[in-house]
Short mmCIF file of C-alpha atoms in Angstrom, two decimals:
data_model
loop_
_atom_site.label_atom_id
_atom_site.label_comp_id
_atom_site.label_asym_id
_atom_site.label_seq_id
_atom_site.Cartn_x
_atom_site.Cartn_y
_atom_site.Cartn_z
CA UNK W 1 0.00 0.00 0.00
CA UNK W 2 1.72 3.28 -1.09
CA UNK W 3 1.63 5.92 1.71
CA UNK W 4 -0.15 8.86 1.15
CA UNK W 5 2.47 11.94 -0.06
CA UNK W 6 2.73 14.40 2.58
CA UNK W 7 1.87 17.94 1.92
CA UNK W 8 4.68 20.48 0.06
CA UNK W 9 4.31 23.21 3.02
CA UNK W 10 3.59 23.33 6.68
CA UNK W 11 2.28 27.29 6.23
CA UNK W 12 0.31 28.95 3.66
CA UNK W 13 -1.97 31.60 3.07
CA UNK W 14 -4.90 31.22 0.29
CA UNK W 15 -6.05 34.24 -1.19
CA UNK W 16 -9.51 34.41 -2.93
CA UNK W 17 -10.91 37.02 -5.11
CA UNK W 18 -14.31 38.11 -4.15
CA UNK W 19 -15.53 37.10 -7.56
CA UNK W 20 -14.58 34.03 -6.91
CA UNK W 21 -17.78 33.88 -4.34
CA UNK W 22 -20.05 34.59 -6.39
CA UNK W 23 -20.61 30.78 -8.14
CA UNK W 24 -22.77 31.88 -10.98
CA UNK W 25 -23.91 35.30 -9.90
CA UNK W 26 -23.60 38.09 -10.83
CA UNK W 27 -23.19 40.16 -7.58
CA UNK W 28 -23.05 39.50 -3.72
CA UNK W 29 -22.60 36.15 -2.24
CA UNK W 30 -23.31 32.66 -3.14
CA UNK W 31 -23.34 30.35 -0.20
CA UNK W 32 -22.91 26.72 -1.98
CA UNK W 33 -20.15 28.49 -3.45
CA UNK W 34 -18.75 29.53 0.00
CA UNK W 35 -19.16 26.05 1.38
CA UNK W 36 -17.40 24.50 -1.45
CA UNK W 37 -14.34 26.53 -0.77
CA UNK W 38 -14.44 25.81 2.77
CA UNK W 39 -14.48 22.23 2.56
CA UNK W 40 -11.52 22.30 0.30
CA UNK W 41 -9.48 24.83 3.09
CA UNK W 42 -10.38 21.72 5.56
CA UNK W 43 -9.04 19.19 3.39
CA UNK W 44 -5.81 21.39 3.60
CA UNK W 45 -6.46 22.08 7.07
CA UNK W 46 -6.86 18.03 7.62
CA UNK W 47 -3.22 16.92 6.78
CA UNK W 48 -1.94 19.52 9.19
CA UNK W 49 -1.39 22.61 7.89
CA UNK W 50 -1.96 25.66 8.90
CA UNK W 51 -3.80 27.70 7.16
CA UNK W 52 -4.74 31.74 6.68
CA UNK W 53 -6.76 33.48 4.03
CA UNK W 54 -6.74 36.63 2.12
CA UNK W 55 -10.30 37.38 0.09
CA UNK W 56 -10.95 40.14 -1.66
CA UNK W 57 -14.07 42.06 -1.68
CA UNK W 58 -14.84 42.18 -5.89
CA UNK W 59 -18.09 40.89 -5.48
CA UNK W 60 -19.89 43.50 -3.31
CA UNK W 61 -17.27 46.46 -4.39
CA UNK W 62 -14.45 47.47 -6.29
CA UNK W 63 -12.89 49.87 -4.96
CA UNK W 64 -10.60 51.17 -8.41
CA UNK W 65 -14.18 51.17 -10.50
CA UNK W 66 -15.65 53.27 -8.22
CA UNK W 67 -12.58 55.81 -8.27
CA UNK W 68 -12.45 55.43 -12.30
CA UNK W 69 -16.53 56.90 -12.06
CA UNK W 70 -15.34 60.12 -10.50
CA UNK W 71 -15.04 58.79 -6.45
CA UNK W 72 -12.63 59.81 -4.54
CA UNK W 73 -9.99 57.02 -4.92
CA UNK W 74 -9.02 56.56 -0.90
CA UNK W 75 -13.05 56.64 0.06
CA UNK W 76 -13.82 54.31 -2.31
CA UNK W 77 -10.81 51.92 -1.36
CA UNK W 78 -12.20 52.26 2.30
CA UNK W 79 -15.35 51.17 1.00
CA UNK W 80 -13.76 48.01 -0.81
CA UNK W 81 -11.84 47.18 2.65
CA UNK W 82 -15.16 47.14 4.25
CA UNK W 83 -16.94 44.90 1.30
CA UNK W 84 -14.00 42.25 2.07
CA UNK W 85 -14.90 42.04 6.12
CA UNK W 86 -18.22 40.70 4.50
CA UNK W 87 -16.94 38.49 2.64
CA UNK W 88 -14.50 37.48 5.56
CA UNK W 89 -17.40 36.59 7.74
CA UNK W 90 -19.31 34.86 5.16
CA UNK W 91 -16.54 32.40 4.79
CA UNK W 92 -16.21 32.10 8.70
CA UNK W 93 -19.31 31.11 8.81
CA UNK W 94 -18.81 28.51 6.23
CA UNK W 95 -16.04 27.24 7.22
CA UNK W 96 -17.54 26.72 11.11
CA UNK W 97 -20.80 25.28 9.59
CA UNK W 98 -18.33 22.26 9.15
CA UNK W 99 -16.38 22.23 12.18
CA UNK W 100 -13.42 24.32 11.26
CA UNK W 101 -12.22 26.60 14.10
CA UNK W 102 -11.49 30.33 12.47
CA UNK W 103 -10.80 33.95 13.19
CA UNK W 104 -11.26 36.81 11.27
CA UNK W 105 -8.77 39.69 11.72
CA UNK W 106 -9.22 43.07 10.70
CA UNK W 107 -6.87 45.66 9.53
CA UNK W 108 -9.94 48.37 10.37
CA UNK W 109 -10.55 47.51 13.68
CA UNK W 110 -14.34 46.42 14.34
CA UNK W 111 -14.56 45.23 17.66
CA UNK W 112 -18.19 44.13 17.42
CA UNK W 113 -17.47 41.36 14.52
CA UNK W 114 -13.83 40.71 14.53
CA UNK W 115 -10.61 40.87 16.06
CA UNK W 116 -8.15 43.48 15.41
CA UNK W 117 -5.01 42.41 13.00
CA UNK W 118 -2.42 41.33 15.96
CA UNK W 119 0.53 39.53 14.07
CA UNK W 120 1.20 37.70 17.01
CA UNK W 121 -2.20 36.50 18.29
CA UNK W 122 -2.31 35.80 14.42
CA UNK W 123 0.05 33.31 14.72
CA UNK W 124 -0.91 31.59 17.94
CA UNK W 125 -4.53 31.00 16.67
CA UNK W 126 -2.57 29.62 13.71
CA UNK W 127 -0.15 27.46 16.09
CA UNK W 128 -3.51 26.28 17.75
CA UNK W 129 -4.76 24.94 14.27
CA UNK W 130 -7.35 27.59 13.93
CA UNK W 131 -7.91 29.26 10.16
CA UNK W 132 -7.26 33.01 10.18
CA UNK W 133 -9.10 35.05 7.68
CA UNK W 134 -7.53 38.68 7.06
CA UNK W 135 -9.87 41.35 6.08
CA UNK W 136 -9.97 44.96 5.43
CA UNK W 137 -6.59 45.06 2.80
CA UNK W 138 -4.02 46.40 4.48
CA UNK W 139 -5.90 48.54 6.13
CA UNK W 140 -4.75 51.34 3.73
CA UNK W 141 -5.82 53.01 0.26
CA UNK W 142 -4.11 52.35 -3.15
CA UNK W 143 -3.28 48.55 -1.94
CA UNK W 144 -5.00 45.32 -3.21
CA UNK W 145 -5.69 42.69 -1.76
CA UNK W 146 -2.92 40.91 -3.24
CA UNK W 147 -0.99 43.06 -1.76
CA UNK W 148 -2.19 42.59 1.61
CA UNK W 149 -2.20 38.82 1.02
CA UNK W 150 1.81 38.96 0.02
CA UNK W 151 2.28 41.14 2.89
CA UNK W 152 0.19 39.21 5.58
CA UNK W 153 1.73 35.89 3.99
CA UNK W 154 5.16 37.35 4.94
CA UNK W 155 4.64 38.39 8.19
CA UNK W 156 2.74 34.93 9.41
CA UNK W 157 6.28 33.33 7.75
CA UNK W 158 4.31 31.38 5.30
CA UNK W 159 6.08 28.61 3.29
CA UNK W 160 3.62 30.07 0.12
CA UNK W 161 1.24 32.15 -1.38
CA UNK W 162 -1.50 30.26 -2.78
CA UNK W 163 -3.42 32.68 -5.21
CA UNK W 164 -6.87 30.39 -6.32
CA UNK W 165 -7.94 31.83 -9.93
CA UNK W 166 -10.14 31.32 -12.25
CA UNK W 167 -8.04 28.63 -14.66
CA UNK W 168 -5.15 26.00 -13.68
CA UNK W 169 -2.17 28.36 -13.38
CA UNK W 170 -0.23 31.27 -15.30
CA UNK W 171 -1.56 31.81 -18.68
CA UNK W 172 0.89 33.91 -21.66
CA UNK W 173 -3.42 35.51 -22.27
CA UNK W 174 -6.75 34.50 -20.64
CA UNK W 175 -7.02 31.24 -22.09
CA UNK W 176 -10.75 31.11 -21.56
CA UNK W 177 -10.42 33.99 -24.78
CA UNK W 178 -7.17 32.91 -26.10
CA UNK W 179 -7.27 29.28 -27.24
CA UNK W 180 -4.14 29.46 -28.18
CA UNK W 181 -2.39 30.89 -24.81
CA UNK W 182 0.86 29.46 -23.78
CA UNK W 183 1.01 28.00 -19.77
CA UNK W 184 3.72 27.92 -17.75
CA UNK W 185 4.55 25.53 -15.41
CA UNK W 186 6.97 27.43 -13.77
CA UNK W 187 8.05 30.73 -13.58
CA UNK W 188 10.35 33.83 -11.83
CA UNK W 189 9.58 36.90 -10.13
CA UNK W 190 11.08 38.97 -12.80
CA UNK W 191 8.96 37.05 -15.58
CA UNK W 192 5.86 37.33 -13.83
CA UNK W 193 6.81 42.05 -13.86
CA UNK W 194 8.33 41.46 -17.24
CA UNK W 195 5.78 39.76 -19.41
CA UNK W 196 3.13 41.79 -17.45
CA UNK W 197 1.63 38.54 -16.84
CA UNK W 198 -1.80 40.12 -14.53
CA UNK W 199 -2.15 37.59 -12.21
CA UNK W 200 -0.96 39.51 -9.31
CA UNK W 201 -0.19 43.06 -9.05
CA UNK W 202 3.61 44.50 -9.25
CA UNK W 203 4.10 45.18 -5.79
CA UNK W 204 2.52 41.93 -4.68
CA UNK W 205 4.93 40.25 -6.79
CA UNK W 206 7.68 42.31 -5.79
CA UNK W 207 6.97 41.74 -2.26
CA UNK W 208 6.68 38.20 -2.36
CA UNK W 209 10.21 38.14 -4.43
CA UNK W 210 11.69 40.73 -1.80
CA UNK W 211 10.98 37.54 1.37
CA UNK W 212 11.61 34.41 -1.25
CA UNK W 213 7.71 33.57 -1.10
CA UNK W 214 6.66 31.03 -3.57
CA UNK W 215 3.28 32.02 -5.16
CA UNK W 216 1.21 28.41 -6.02
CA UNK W 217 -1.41 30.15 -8.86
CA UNK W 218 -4.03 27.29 -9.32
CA UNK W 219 -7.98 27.08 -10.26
CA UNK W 220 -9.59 27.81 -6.67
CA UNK W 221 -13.04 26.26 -8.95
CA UNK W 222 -12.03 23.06 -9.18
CA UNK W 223 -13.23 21.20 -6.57
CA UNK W 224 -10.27 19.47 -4.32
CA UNK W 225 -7.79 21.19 -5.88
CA UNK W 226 -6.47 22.86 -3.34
CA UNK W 227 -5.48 19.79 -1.05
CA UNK W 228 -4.37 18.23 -4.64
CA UNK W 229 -1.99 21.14 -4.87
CA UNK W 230 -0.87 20.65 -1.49
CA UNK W 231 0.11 17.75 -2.52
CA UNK W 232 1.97 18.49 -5.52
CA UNK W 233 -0.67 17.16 -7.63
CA UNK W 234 -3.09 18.90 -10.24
CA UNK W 235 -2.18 21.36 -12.24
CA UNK W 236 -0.88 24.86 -11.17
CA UNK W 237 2.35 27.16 -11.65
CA UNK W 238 4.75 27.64 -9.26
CA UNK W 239 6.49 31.39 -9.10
CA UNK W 240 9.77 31.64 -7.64
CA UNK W 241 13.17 33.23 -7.54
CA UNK W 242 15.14 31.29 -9.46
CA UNK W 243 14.16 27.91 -11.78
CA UNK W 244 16.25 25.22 -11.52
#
């Protein structure tokens, strides 16, 4: 009987673009969708690894669409920080409808629905096997989410960045318009900023090459393939410093 593989990282944050909660609507919150993503962070959560999230807030607001229709670019950021503390506690509750122990954090603190972002108590919750789900950006205009998750991802000394997407990895064009789009199976920092490949912003990239963070990009809809990534199975791309 072959053992089962053990999993490639002990530490890693998943972030999740708000879109990615909407299943197949068109705004707000779909909450099979939410439950299907929560299983799969307990599968990851169920070989031992400790987990913490990053989810944007896309599907309730945006805060660089609002700014490009004449709002002011900070308030409307604010706004988007605010959209992802919903979407925080949506997954909270979804992951606790099936037994998995979580936290949300805030960057804005909100004492009536979440804890304040304490790196620390961060990390013991993590040490104690509980999910931690960041929320509010930074806490900061003119930063993505990405950016909060490469940031967040570094200070919790994460052994990756798992970014779940809407295809199986890092695409030359969106392949779901581009038949013909080239993947990569691996790739650097520096060709992730060069080729302008969008699956991350510059200065999440740049931060996650400034602390040697891997970023795992891999199709968050695909059911199980997060633990199957864990693994080293699937299909995803792996960003790093240097390919071997």
């Amino acid at each position: 009987m072959t053992a089962a593989k053990p999993p490639a990282y002990k530490r890693v944050l998943l972030k999740v673009s708000g879109e990615a909660l909407m299943g197949e609507r068109e705004y707000g919150l779909d909450t099979a969708t939410c439950r299907r993503i929560a299983e799969d962070v307990k599968g990851v959560v169920d070989l031992g690894v400790q987990v913490c999230l990053v989810i944007g807030g896309g599907n309730i607001f945006r805060g660089v669409s609002a700014a490009a229709a004449g709002m002011d670019r900070a308030q409307a950021d604010y706004m988007g920080m605010l959209a992802t503390v919903m979407n925080a506690l949506a997954m909270q509750s979804a992951l606790e409808s099936i037994g998995v122990v979580t936290r949300v954090q805030s960057a804005i603190p909100m004492a009536s629905v979440c804890e304040p972002y304490i790196r620390r108590r961060a990390e013991r919750h993590m040490e104690k096997g509980r999910v931690v789900i960041f929320a509010a950006g930074t806490g900061n205009p003119f930063f993505t989410t990405d950016t909060a998750a490469a940031l967040r991802a570094a200070e919790m000394r994460c052994d990756a960045l798992f970014k779940g997407t809407q295809v199986d990895g890092v695409y030359s064009a969106d392949p779901r318009k581009n038949p013909r789009a080239e993947r990569y199976e691996r790739l650097t920092y520096l060709d992730m900023l060069a080729r302008d490949l969008q699956v991350m912003d510059a200065a999440a990239i740049s931060l996650a090459r400034e602390n040697r963070l891997p970023i795992v990009v891999f199709n968050i809809h695909e059911p199980g393939a997060f633990t199957a990534v864990m693994k080293g199975e699937g299909r995803f791309t792996t960003v790093v410093e240097q390919i071997q």
